Short mmCIF file of N, CA and C in Angstrom, two decimals:
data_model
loop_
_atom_site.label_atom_id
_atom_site.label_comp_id
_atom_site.label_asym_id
_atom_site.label_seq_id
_atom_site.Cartn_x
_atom_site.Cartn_y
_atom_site.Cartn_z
N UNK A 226 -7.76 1.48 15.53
CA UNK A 226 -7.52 1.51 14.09
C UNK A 226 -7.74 0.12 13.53
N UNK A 227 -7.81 0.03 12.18
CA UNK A 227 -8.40 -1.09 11.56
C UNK A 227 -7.57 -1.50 10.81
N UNK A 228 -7.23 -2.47 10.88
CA UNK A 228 -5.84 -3.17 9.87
C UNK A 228 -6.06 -4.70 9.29
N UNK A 229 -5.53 -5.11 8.26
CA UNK A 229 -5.66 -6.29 7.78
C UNK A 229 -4.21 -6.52 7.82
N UNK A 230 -4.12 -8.04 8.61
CA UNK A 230 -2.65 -8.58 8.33
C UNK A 230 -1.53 -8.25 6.75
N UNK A 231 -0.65 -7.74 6.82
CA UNK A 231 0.51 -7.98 5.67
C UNK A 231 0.15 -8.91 4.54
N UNK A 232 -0.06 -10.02 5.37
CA UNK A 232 0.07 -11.12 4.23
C UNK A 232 -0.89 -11.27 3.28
N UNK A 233 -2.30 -10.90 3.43
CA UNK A 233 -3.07 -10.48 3.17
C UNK A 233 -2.94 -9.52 1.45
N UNK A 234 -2.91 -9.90 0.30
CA UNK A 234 -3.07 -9.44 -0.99
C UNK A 234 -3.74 -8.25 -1.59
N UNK A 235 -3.78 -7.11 -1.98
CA UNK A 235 -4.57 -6.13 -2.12
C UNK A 235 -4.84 -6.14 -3.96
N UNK A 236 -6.14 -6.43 -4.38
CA UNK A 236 -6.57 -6.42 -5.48
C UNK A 236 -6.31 -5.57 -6.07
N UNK A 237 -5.43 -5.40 -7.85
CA UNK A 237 -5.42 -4.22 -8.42
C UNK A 237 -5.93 -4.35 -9.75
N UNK A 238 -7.77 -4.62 -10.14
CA UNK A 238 -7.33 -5.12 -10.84
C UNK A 238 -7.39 -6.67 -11.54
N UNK A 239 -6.53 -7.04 -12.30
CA UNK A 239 -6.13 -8.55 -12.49
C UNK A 239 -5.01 -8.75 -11.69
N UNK A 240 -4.25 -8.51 -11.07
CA UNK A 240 -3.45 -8.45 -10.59
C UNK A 240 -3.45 -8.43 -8.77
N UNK A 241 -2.58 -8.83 -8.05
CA UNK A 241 -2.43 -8.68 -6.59
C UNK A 241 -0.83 -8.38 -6.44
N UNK A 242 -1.40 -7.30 -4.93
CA UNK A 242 -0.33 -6.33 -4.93
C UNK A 242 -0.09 -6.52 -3.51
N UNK A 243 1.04 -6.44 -2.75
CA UNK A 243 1.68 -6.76 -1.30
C UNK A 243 1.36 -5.14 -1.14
N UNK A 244 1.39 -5.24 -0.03
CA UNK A 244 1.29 -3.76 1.15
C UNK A 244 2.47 -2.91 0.76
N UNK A 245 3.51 -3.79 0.48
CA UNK A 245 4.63 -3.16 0.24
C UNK A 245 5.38 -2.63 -1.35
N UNK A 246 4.46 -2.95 -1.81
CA UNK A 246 4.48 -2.50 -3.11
C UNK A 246 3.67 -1.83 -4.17
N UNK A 247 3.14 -1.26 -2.99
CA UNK A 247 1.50 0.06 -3.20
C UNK A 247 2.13 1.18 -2.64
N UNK A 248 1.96 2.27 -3.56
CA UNK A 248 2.16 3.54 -2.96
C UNK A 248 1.17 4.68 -3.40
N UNK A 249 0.60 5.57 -2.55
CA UNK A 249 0.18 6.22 -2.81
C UNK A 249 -0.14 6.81 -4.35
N UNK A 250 -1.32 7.02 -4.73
CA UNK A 250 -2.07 7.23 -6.31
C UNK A 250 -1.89 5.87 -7.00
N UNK A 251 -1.54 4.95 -6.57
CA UNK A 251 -1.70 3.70 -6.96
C UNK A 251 -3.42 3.62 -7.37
N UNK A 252 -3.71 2.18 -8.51
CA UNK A 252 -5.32 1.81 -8.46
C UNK A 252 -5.26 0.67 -7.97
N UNK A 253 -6.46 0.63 -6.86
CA UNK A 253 -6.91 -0.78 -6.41
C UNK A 253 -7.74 -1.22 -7.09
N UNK A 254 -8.59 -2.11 -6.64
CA UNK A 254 -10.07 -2.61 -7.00
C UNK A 254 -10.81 -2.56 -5.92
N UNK A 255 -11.88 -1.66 -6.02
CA UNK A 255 -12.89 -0.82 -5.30
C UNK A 255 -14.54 -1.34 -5.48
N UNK A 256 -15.31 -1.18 -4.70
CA UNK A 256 -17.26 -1.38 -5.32
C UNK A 256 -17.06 0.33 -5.38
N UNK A 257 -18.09 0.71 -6.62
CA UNK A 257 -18.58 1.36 -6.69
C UNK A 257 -20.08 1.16 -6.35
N UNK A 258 -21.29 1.56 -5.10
CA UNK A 258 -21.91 1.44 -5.18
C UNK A 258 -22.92 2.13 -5.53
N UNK A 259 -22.38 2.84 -6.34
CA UNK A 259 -23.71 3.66 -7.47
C UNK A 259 -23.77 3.21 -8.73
N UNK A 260 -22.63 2.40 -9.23
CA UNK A 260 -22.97 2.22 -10.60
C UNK A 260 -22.69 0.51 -10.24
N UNK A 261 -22.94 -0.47 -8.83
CA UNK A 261 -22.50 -1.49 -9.12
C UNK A 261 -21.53 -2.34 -9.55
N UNK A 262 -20.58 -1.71 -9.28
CA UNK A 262 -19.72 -2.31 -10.34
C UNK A 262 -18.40 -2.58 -9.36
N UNK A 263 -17.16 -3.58 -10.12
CA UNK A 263 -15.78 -3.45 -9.07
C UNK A 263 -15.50 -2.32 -10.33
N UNK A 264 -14.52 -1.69 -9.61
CA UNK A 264 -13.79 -0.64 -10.15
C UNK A 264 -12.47 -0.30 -10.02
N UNK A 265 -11.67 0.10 -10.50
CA UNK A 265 -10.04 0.51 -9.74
C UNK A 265 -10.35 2.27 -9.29
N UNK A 266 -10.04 2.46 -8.28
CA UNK A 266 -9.92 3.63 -7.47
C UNK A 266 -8.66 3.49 -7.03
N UNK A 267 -8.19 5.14 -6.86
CA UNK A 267 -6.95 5.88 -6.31
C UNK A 267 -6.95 5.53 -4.61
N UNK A 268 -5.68 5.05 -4.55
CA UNK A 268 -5.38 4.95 -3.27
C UNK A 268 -4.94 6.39 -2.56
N UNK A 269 -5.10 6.94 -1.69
CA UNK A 269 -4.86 8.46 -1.00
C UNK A 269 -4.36 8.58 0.29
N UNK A 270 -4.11 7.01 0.87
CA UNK A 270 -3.21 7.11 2.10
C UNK A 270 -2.79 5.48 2.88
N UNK A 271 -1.88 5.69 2.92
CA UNK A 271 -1.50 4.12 3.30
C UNK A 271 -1.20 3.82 4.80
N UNK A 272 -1.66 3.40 5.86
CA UNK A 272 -1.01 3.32 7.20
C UNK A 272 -0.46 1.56 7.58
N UNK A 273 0.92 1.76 7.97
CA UNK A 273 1.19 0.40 8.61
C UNK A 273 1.60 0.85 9.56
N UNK A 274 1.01 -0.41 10.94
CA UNK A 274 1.64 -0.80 12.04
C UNK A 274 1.38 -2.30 12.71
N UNK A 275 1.51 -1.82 13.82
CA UNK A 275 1.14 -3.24 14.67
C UNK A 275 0.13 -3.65 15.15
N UNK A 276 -0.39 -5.07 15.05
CA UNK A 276 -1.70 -4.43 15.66
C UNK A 276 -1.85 -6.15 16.26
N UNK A 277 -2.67 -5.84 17.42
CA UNK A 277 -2.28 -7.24 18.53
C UNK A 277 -4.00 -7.87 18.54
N UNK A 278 -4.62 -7.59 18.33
CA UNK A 278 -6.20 -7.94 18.43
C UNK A 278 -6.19 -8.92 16.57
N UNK A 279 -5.54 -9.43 16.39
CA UNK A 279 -6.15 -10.12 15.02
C UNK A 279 -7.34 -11.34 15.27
N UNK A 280 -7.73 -11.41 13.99
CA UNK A 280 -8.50 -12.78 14.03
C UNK A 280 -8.82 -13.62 12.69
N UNK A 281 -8.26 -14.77 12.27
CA UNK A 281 -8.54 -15.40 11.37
C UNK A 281 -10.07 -15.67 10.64
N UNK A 282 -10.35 -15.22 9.86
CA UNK A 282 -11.78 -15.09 9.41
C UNK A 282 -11.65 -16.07 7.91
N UNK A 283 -11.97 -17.55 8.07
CA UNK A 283 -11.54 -18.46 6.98
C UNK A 283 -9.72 -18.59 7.36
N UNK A 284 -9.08 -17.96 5.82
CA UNK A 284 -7.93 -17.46 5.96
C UNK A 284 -7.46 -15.99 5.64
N UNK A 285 -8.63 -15.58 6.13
CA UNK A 285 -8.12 -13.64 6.03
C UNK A 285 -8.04 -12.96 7.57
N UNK A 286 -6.97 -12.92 7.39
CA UNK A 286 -6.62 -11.99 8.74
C UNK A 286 -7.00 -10.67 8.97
N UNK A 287 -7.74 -10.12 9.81
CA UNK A 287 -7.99 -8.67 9.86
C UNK A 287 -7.99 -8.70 11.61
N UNK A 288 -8.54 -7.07 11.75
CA UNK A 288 -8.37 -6.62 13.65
C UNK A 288 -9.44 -6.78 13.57
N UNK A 289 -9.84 -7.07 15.32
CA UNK A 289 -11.26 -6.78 15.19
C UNK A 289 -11.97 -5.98 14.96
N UNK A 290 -11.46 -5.07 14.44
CA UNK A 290 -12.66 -3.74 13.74
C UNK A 290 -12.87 -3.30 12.69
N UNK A 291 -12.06 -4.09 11.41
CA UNK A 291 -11.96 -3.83 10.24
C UNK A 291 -13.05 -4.44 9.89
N UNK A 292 -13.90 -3.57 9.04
CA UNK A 292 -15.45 -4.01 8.83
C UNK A 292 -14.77 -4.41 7.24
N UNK A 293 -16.12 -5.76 7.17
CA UNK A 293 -16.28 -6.48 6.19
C UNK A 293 -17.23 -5.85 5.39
N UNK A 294 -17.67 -5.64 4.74
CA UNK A 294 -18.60 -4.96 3.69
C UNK A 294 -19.14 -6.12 2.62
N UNK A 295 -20.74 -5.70 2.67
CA UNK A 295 -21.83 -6.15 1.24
C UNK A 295 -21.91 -5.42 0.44
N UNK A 296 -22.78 -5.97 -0.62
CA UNK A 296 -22.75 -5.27 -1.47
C UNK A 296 -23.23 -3.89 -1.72
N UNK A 297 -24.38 -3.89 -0.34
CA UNK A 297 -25.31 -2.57 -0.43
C UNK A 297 -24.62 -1.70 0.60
N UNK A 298 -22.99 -1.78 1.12
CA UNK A 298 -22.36 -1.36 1.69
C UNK A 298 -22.84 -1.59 3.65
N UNK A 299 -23.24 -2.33 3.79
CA UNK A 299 -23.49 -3.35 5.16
C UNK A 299 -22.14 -3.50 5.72
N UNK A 300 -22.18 -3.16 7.41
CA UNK A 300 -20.61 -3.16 7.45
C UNK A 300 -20.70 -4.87 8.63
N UNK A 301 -19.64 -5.51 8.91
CA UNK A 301 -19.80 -6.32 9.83
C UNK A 301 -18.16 -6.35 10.24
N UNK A 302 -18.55 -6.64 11.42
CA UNK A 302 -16.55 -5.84 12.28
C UNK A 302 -17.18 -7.35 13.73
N UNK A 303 -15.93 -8.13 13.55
CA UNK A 303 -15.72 -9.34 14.93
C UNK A 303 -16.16 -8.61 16.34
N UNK A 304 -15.60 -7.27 16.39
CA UNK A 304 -15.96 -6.73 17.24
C UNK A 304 -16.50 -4.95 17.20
N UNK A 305 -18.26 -5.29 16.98
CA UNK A 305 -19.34 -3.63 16.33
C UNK A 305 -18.34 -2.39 17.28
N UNK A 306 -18.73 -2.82 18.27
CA UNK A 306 -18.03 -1.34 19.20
C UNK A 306 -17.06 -0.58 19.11
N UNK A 307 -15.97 -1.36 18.70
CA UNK A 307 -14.87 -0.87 18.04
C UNK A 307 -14.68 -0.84 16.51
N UNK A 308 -15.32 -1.93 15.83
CA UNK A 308 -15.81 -0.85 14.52
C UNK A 308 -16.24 -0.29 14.57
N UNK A 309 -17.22 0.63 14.79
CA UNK A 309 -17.88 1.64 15.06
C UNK A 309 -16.78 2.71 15.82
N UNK A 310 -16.44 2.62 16.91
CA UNK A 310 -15.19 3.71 16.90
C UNK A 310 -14.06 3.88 15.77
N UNK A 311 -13.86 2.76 15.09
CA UNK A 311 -12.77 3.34 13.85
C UNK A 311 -13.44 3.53 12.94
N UNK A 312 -14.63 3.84 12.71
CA UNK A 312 -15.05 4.57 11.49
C UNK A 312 -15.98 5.61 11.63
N UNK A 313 -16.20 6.69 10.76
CA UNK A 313 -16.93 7.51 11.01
C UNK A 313 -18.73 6.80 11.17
N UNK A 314 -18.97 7.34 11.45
CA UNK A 314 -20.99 7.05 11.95
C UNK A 314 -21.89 6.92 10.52
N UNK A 315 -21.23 8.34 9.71
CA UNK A 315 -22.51 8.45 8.88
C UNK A 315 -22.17 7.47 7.54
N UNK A 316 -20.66 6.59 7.71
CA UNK A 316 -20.60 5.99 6.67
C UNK A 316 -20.67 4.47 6.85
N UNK A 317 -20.72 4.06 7.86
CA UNK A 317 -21.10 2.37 8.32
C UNK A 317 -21.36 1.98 10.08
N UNK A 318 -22.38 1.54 9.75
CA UNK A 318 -22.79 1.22 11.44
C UNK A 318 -22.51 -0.34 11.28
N UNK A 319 -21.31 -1.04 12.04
CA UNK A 319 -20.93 -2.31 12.12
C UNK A 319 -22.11 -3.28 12.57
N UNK A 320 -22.35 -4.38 11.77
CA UNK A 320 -22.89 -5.61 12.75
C UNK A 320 -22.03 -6.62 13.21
N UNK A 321 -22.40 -7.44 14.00
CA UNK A 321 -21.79 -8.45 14.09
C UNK A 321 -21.24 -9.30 13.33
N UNK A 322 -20.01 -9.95 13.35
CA UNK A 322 -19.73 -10.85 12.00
C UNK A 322 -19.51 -12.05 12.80
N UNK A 323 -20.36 -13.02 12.24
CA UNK A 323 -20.61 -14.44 12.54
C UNK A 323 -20.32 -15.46 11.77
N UNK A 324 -20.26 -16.61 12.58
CA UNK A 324 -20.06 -17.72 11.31
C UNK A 324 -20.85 -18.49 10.43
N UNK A 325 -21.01 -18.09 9.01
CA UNK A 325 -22.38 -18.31 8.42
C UNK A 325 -22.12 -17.22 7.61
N UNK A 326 -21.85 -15.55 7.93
CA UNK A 326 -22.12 -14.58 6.88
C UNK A 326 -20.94 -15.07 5.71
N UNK A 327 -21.79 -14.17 4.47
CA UNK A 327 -21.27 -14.61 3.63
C UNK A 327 -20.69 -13.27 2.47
N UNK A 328 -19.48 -13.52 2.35
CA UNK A 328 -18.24 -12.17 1.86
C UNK A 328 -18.39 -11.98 1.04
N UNK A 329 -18.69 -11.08 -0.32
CA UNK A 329 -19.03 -11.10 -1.29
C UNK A 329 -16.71 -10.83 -1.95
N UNK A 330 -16.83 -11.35 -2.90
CA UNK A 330 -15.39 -11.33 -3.63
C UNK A 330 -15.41 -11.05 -4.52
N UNK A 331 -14.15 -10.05 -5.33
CA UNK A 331 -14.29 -9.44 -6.34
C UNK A 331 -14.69 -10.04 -7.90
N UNK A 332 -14.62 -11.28 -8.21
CA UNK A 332 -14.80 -12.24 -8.56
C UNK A 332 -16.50 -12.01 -9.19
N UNK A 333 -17.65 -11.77 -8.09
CA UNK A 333 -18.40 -11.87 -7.92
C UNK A 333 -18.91 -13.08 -7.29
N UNK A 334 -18.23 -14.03 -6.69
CA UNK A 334 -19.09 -15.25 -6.43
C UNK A 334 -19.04 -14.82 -4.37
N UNK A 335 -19.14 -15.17 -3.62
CA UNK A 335 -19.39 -15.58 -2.13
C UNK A 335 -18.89 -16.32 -1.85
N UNK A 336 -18.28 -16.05 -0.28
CA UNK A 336 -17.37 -16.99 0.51
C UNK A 336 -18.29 -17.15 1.88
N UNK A 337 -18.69 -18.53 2.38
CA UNK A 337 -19.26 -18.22 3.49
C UNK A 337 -18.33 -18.30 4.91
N UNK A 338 -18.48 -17.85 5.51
CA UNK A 338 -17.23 -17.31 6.82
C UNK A 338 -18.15 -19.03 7.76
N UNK A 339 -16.50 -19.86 7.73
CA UNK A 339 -16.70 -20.81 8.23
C UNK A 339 -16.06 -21.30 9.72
N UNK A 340 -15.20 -20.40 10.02
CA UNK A 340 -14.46 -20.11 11.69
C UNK A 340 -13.71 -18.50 11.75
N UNK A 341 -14.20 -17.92 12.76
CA UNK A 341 -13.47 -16.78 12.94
C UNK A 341 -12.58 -17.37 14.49
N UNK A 342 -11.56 -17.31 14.37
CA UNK A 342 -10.60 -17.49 15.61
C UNK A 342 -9.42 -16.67 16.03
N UNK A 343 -9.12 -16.53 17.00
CA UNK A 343 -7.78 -15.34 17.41
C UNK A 343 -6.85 -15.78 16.91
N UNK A 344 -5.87 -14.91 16.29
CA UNK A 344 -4.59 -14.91 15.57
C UNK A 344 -3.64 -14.29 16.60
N UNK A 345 -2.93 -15.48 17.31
CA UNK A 345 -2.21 -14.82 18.66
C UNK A 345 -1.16 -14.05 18.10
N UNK A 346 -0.87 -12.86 19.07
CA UNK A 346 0.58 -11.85 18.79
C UNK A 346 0.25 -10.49 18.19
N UNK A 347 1.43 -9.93 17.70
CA UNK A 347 1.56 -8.94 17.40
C UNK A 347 2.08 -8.86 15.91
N UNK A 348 1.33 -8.39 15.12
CA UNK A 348 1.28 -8.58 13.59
C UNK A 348 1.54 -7.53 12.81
N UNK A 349 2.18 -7.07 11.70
CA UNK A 349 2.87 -6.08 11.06
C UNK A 349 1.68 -6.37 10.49
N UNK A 350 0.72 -5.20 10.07
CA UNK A 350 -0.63 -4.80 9.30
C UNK A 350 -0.81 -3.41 8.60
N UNK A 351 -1.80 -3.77 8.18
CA UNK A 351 -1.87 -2.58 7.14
C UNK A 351 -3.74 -1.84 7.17
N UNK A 352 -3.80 -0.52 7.00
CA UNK A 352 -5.06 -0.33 5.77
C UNK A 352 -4.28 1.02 5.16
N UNK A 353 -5.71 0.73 3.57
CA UNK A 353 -5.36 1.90 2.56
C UNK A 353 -6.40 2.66 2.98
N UNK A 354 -6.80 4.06 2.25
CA UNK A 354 -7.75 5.02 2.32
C UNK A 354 -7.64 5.00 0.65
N UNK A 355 -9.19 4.70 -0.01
CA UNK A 355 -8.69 5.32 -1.74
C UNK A 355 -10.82 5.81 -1.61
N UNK A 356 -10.81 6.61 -3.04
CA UNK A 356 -11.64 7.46 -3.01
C UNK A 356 -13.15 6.53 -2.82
N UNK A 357 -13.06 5.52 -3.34
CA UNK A 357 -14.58 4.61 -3.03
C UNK A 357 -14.79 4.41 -1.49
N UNK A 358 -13.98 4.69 -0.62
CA UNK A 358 -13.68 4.25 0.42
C UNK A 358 -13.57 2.27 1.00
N UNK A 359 -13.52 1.87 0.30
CA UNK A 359 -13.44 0.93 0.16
C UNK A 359 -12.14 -0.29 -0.75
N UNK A 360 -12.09 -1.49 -0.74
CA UNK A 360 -10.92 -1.85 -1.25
C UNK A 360 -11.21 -3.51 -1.22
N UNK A 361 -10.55 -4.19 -2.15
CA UNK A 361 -10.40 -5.78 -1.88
C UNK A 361 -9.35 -6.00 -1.32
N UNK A 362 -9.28 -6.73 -0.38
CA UNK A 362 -7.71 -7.59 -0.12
C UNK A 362 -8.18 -9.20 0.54
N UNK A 363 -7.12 -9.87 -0.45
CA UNK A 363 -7.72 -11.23 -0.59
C UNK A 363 -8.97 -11.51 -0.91
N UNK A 364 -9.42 -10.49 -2.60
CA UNK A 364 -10.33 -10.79 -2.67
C UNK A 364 -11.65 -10.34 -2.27
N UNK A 365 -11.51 -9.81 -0.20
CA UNK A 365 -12.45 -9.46 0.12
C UNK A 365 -12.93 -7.96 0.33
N UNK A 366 -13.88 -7.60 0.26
CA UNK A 366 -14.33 -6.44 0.35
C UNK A 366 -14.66 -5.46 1.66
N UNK A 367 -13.36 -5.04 2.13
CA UNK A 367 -13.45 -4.49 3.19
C UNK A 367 -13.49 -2.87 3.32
N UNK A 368 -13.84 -2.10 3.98
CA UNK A 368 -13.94 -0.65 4.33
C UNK A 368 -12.61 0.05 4.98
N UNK A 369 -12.36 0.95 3.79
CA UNK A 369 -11.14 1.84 4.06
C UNK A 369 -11.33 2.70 5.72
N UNK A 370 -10.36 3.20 6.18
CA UNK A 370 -10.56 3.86 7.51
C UNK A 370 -11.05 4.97 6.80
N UNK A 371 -11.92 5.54 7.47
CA UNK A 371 -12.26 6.99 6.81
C UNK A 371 -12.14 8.00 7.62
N UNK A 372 -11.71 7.89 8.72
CA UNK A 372 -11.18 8.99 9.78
C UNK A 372 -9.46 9.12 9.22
N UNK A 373 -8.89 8.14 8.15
CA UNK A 373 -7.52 8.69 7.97
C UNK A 373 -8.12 9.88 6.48
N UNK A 374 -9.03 9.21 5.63
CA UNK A 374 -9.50 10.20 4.38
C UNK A 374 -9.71 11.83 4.84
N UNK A 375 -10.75 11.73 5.89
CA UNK A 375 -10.54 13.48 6.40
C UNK A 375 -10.48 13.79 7.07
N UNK A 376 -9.07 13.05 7.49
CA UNK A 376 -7.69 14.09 7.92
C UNK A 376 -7.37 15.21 7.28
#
């Protein structure tokens, strides 16, 4: 499963929202990539747990399989193999995420990923599921689990 650390901010919006203060039918800030645009989309499922594989990417914490997303919906996961097992096939085939790629932020401007390093332990984390399949947190544009959507 794919999780972004707690601490980690979830875009709503103008606004940023803690893990813990999102609940279901909540709006995030989403890409729409048919009309281009950020958007607020319905959140439709929230999962927290633990999760021991983190890795500092700048200062955004995610697992290694939580794919990073472009704009043309390009997925990149620290570690493809297991992104690719937490997400379905026909909606992102993970690449590698290296140091150099560059994050697109809701903002519109780019962050270029300047150290990815292990975040030792066991970390209270999170992902949402909302209808773009997709979501910002801290800004960045990462890919909702979509094996929790159809459930």
């Amino acid at each position: 499963m794919s999780y972004i650390h707690e601490s980690m901010l979830i875009n709503a919006g103008s606004e940023t929202v803690s893990i813990d203060d999102l609940s279901i039918g909540d709006m995030v800030s989403g890409w729409n990539i048919i009309t281009g645009v950020v958007e607020l989309t319905e959140v439709t499922n929230i999962i927290i747990a633990d999760s021991s594989t983190n890795y500092k990417v700048n200062d955004f914490i995610i697992s290694e399989d939580q794919l990073l997303l472009d704009l043309s919906m390009g997925a990149y996961s620290i570690n493809p193999s297991t992104g690719f097992n937490a997400y379905t096939t026909d909606e992102y085939t993970p690449n590698q995420l290296i140091v150099g790629y560059v994050m697109f932020r809701t903002d519109g401007t780019r962050e270029t990923i300047n150290s990815i390093v292990a975040h030792a332990g066991t970390h209270r984390s999170y992902t949402i599921c909302t209808n773009l399949t997709n979501f910002f947190a801290d800004n960045k544009l990462v890919a909702s689990n979509t094996q929790w959507i159809r459930a």
